[in-house]
């Protein structure tokens, strides 16, 4: 295979934060085998042969006032999706779920609440206790709670929060086609608060919502020009849920997901590239290509908030069959 290496690959020791949208779109449109080769080369320089298993739990489902066009948890579409508004789960119940995930091999436990923003009070106090409890088990703790203020990020940091997930969803240019109740700059402001508090950033996006290649490149460019890069980059494919405005979107070509993983790996070499929503529709072979392209983390367990996920035992067998190792051994629980 002939592979003309792009100019940016000449100094593989340098982490770049000055990517342009044009450069990234050129990568996305490279011949697939050349792109995967480049991504695997970067992966071998910056990463190892491990895959992190992360478990995701919806701790507060439904009733969200945002109008994200892909989301069945939005109150705007509750009548058509049938997703009921549920209260925040009890702390003990969440920690029991975390113990189950820990026993199944997950080293990161992610908790999602369908809120537009965090509000100070009893519910947030309970989330802080959930974070403390998960960390006491020796697991990494990640939450996604919507927009944060600086003092709230600091409280989560003091509780030991490992990472805060706040996805960009799509490009700045396409964003208002997907959501109108929150602006792009508000997402970036929350990420600044998270970073300033010393919490690692988990931030990625979704493909398959009707965006163009330029939008995919633009979203990745926002991520790749952050300094430092996000420590975790979830790559999601739209799960078109009946009753949402995007229910009739056609499934993406699985190779588009491979391309996104590859370009995320090239532009953000030190990040965990997390193969996330939409994975349940991929064959083992397509998932293997995503791992070859630089993905090295998956969500593990039966659900991703409200949508189905892959069988856990099948995931472990697949990882073993690829000769990869499960990373992030759970630390001994605190005394």
XYZ file of C-alpha atoms in Angstrom:
335
model
C 0.000 0.000 0.000
C 1.362 3.405 -0.956
C 0.798 5.967 1.763
C 1.728 9.606 1.321
C 2.157 10.776 4.890
C 0.685 14.204 5.570
C 3.150 16.920 6.515
C 1.926 17.028 10.114
C 3.210 13.505 10.752
C 6.881 14.437 10.281
C 7.363 15.243 13.990
C 5.515 12.607 15.948
C 6.831 13.816 19.317
C 4.919 17.093 19.120
C 1.311 17.400 20.225
C -0.392 19.943 18.021
C -3.089 22.368 19.098
C -3.201 24.426 15.894
C -5.160 22.152 13.578
C -7.255 23.778 10.869
C -10.640 22.558 9.700
C -9.202 22.065 6.213
C -6.399 19.820 7.478
C -8.828 17.697 9.440
C -11.277 17.399 6.563
C -8.388 16.259 4.348
C -7.683 13.514 6.862
C -11.348 12.466 6.986
C -11.363 12.127 3.204
C -8.121 10.165 2.839
C -8.260 6.655 1.354
C -9.488 4.546 4.247
C -6.561 2.129 4.477
C -4.061 4.987 4.380
C -5.960 6.792 7.117
C -6.147 3.720 9.351
C -2.430 3.125 8.792
C -1.633 6.681 9.906
C -3.900 6.382 12.932
C -2.473 3.026 13.994
C 1.050 4.431 13.652
C 0.158 7.321 15.977
C -1.635 4.942 18.329
C 1.453 2.757 18.690
C 3.591 5.786 19.530
C 1.275 7.267 22.147
C -0.889 4.418 23.436
C -0.649 0.752 24.435
C -2.701 -2.351 23.640
C -5.317 -1.823 26.331
C -9.030 -1.034 26.246
C -10.788 0.736 29.103
C -14.247 -0.477 30.091
C -16.593 2.265 31.286
C -20.077 1.654 32.672
C -22.812 4.276 32.213
C -25.892 4.756 34.402
C -28.764 7.212 34.021
C -29.212 8.490 37.571
C -32.020 10.863 36.598
C -33.990 10.051 33.449
C -36.367 12.166 31.370
C -37.908 15.603 31.738
C -34.927 17.552 30.386
C -35.941 21.062 29.228
C -33.385 21.046 26.382
C -34.618 20.374 22.843
C -31.701 18.275 21.519
C -33.150 16.699 18.383
C -31.573 13.292 19.016
C -32.519 12.855 22.664
C -35.463 10.794 23.972
C -34.962 12.363 27.414
C -36.109 15.783 26.204
C -39.386 16.937 27.724
C -40.212 18.452 24.315
C -40.696 14.958 22.840
C -41.972 13.048 25.876
C -45.429 12.513 24.368
C -43.988 10.864 21.267
C -41.067 8.970 22.822
C -42.926 7.816 25.904
C -39.923 8.568 28.136
C -41.272 9.351 31.576
C -39.686 11.866 33.921
C -38.101 10.071 36.846
C -36.601 11.437 40.070
C -32.914 11.321 40.912
C -31.900 7.851 42.075
C -31.026 7.329 45.728
C -27.324 7.418 46.587
C -27.302 3.845 47.917
C -28.990 2.515 44.778
C -26.442 4.196 42.523
C -23.538 2.866 44.564
C -24.965 -0.636 44.371
C -25.001 -0.313 40.569
C -21.395 0.858 40.741
C -20.415 -2.205 42.772
C -22.040 -4.466 40.163
C -20.181 -2.668 37.364
C -16.912 -2.944 39.319
C -17.413 -6.692 39.785
C -18.045 -7.032 36.028
C -14.698 -5.421 35.224
C -15.511 -1.746 34.648
C -12.866 0.659 35.937
C -14.812 3.866 35.195
C -18.362 4.509 36.368
C -20.224 7.277 34.544
C -23.410 8.852 35.892
C -25.760 10.937 33.751
C -28.593 13.202 34.884
C -31.085 14.683 32.420
C -30.622 18.253 33.592
C -30.057 21.424 31.595
C -27.791 22.704 34.337
C -26.725 21.871 37.863
C -28.693 23.579 40.622
C -27.312 23.878 44.125
C -29.299 21.986 46.712
C -30.107 18.510 47.963
C -29.979 16.779 44.572
C -26.530 18.131 43.771
C -25.384 17.255 47.297
C -26.495 13.681 46.611
C -24.549 13.565 43.328
C -21.452 14.724 45.208
C -21.970 11.827 47.640
C -22.312 9.422 44.699
C -18.966 10.613 43.363
C -17.318 10.113 46.764
C -18.802 6.627 47.029
C -17.627 5.530 43.576
C -14.126 6.849 44.218
C -14.031 5.015 47.550
C -14.482 1.784 45.570
C -11.298 2.544 43.641
C -13.110 3.311 40.393
C -12.816 6.386 38.225
C -15.939 8.542 38.509
C -17.416 10.552 35.645
C -20.625 12.573 35.598
C -22.620 14.417 32.955
C -25.062 16.855 34.510
C -25.428 19.653 31.981
C -23.997 23.112 32.486
C -21.836 23.813 35.535
C -20.815 26.943 37.394
C -17.245 27.322 38.622
C -18.041 26.660 42.299
C -19.984 23.512 41.379
C -17.056 22.156 39.389
C -14.864 22.848 42.422
C -17.187 20.857 44.694
C -17.050 17.897 42.316
C -13.277 18.137 42.213
C -13.087 18.128 46.006
C -15.247 14.983 46.020
C -12.659 13.295 43.792
C -14.426 13.420 40.428
C -12.174 11.979 37.730
C -13.874 13.362 34.624
C -16.774 15.511 33.519
C -18.561 14.629 30.289
C -19.953 17.522 28.277
C -20.115 16.755 24.571
C -20.048 19.363 21.818
C -22.505 17.202 19.846
C -21.587 18.686 16.459
C -19.881 21.620 14.762
C -20.507 25.265 15.716
C -21.988 25.783 12.242
C -24.499 22.901 12.405
C -25.284 23.196 16.105
C -28.479 25.268 15.818
C -29.956 22.585 13.561
C -29.816 20.170 16.508
C -30.440 22.295 19.597
C -31.821 25.791 20.190
C -32.100 25.931 23.984
C -28.368 26.243 24.671
C -25.635 27.955 22.689
C -22.229 26.556 21.765
C -20.352 29.044 23.925
C -22.245 27.819 26.996
C -20.907 24.329 26.354
C -17.378 25.692 26.089
C -17.811 27.724 29.278
C -18.703 24.584 31.247
C -15.596 22.861 29.881
C -13.485 25.810 31.055
C -14.923 25.500 34.574
C -14.187 21.763 34.573
C -10.608 22.274 33.429
C -9.998 25.119 35.896
C -11.158 22.860 38.746
C -8.561 20.252 37.819
C -11.068 17.676 36.552
C -10.263 15.840 33.341
C -12.433 16.542 30.313
C -14.545 13.952 28.501
C -15.840 15.601 25.344
C -16.794 14.342 21.900
C -19.760 14.353 19.580
C -22.292 12.549 17.426
C -22.288 11.763 13.728
C -25.228 10.781 11.553
C -27.506 13.714 12.405
C -27.534 15.110 8.868
C -24.245 16.985 9.104
C -21.664 17.216 6.318
C -18.032 16.126 6.388
C -17.070 19.751 6.971
C -19.151 19.726 10.167
C -17.426 16.595 11.405
C -14.062 18.184 10.700
C -15.107 21.420 12.387
C -16.223 19.616 15.547
C -12.946 17.686 15.724
C -11.037 20.922 15.137
C -12.644 22.520 18.202
C -11.565 19.511 20.281
C -8.086 19.221 18.765
C -7.260 22.883 19.355
C -8.051 22.676 23.076
C -4.913 22.869 25.175
C -4.653 20.383 26.731
C -6.689 18.028 24.573
C -9.654 16.286 26.206
C -8.450 13.221 28.066
C -11.429 11.253 26.756
C -13.136 11.709 23.378
C -16.435 9.811 22.925
C -17.303 9.126 19.292
C -21.032 8.491 18.972
C -23.192 7.432 16.047
C -26.780 8.608 16.176
C -29.247 6.134 17.605
C -32.401 7.305 15.829
C -35.042 6.977 18.537
C -38.683 6.872 17.521
C -40.497 10.023 18.544
C -37.480 12.333 18.288
C -37.046 14.807 15.405
C -34.169 12.704 14.064
C -36.041 9.399 14.091
C -35.946 9.102 10.284
C -32.217 9.666 9.869
C -30.596 6.812 7.985
C -27.911 4.795 9.800
C -24.374 5.895 9.065
C -21.914 3.824 7.089
C -19.880 2.034 9.798
C -16.711 3.091 7.970
C -17.575 6.710 8.795
C -17.239 5.779 12.462
C -13.851 4.210 11.690
C -12.789 7.464 10.027
C -13.860 9.538 13.022
C -11.951 7.297 15.428
C -8.875 7.490 13.207
C -8.873 11.267 12.891
C -9.532 11.713 16.607
C -6.512 9.505 17.272
C -4.249 11.402 14.861
C -5.233 14.838 16.121
C -5.446 13.949 19.833
C -2.809 11.251 20.323
C -2.951 11.066 24.112
C -6.732 10.846 24.474
C -8.851 7.821 25.229
C -10.966 7.547 22.076
C -14.199 6.061 23.369
C -16.373 4.093 20.948
C -19.773 5.000 22.336
C -23.403 5.174 21.173
C -24.263 3.280 18.017
C -21.778 0.503 18.686
C -24.595 -2.017 19.100
C -25.250 -1.862 15.357
C -21.640 -2.643 14.411
C -20.356 -6.071 13.480
C -17.322 -7.441 15.299
C -15.293 -6.709 12.180
C -16.381 -3.052 12.106
C -15.544 -2.699 15.785
C -12.156 -4.290 15.157
C -11.477 -1.646 12.496
C -12.387 1.069 15.004
C -9.859 -0.366 17.467
C -7.267 -0.539 14.716
C -8.033 3.109 13.935
C -7.269 4.147 17.507
C -10.345 3.551 19.662
C -9.279 2.255 23.064
C -12.310 2.530 25.302
C -15.922 1.353 25.172
C -19.027 1.742 27.255
C -19.662 -1.604 28.851
C -23.008 -2.915 30.073
C -26.567 -3.366 28.923
C -27.551 0.302 28.536
C -26.245 3.704 27.461
C -28.569 5.959 29.464
C -31.801 4.979 27.647
C -30.594 3.012 24.606
C -29.440 -0.579 24.309
C -25.764 -1.519 24.377
C -23.742 -4.596 23.453
C -23.693 -7.768 25.520
C -20.945 -7.519 28.138
C -19.694 -11.070 27.750
C -19.550 -10.685 23.973
C -17.479 -7.528 24.472
C -14.957 -9.334 26.656
C -14.654 -12.164 24.145
C -14.174 -9.691 21.302
C -11.428 -7.812 23.163
C -9.675 -11.089 23.950
C -9.983 -12.314 20.362
C -8.283 -9.134 19.119
C -5.344 -9.696 21.452
C -6.124 -6.551 23.429
C -6.106 -6.208 27.199
C -8.564 -4.633 29.577
C -6.961 -1.728 31.380
C -7.663 0.372 34.422
C -7.420 -2.216 37.133
C -9.665 -1.157 39.956
C -7.692 0.142 42.915
C -8.210 -1.353 46.329
C -11.237 0.254 47.924
C -10.418 2.905 50.478
C -10.428 1.718 54.063
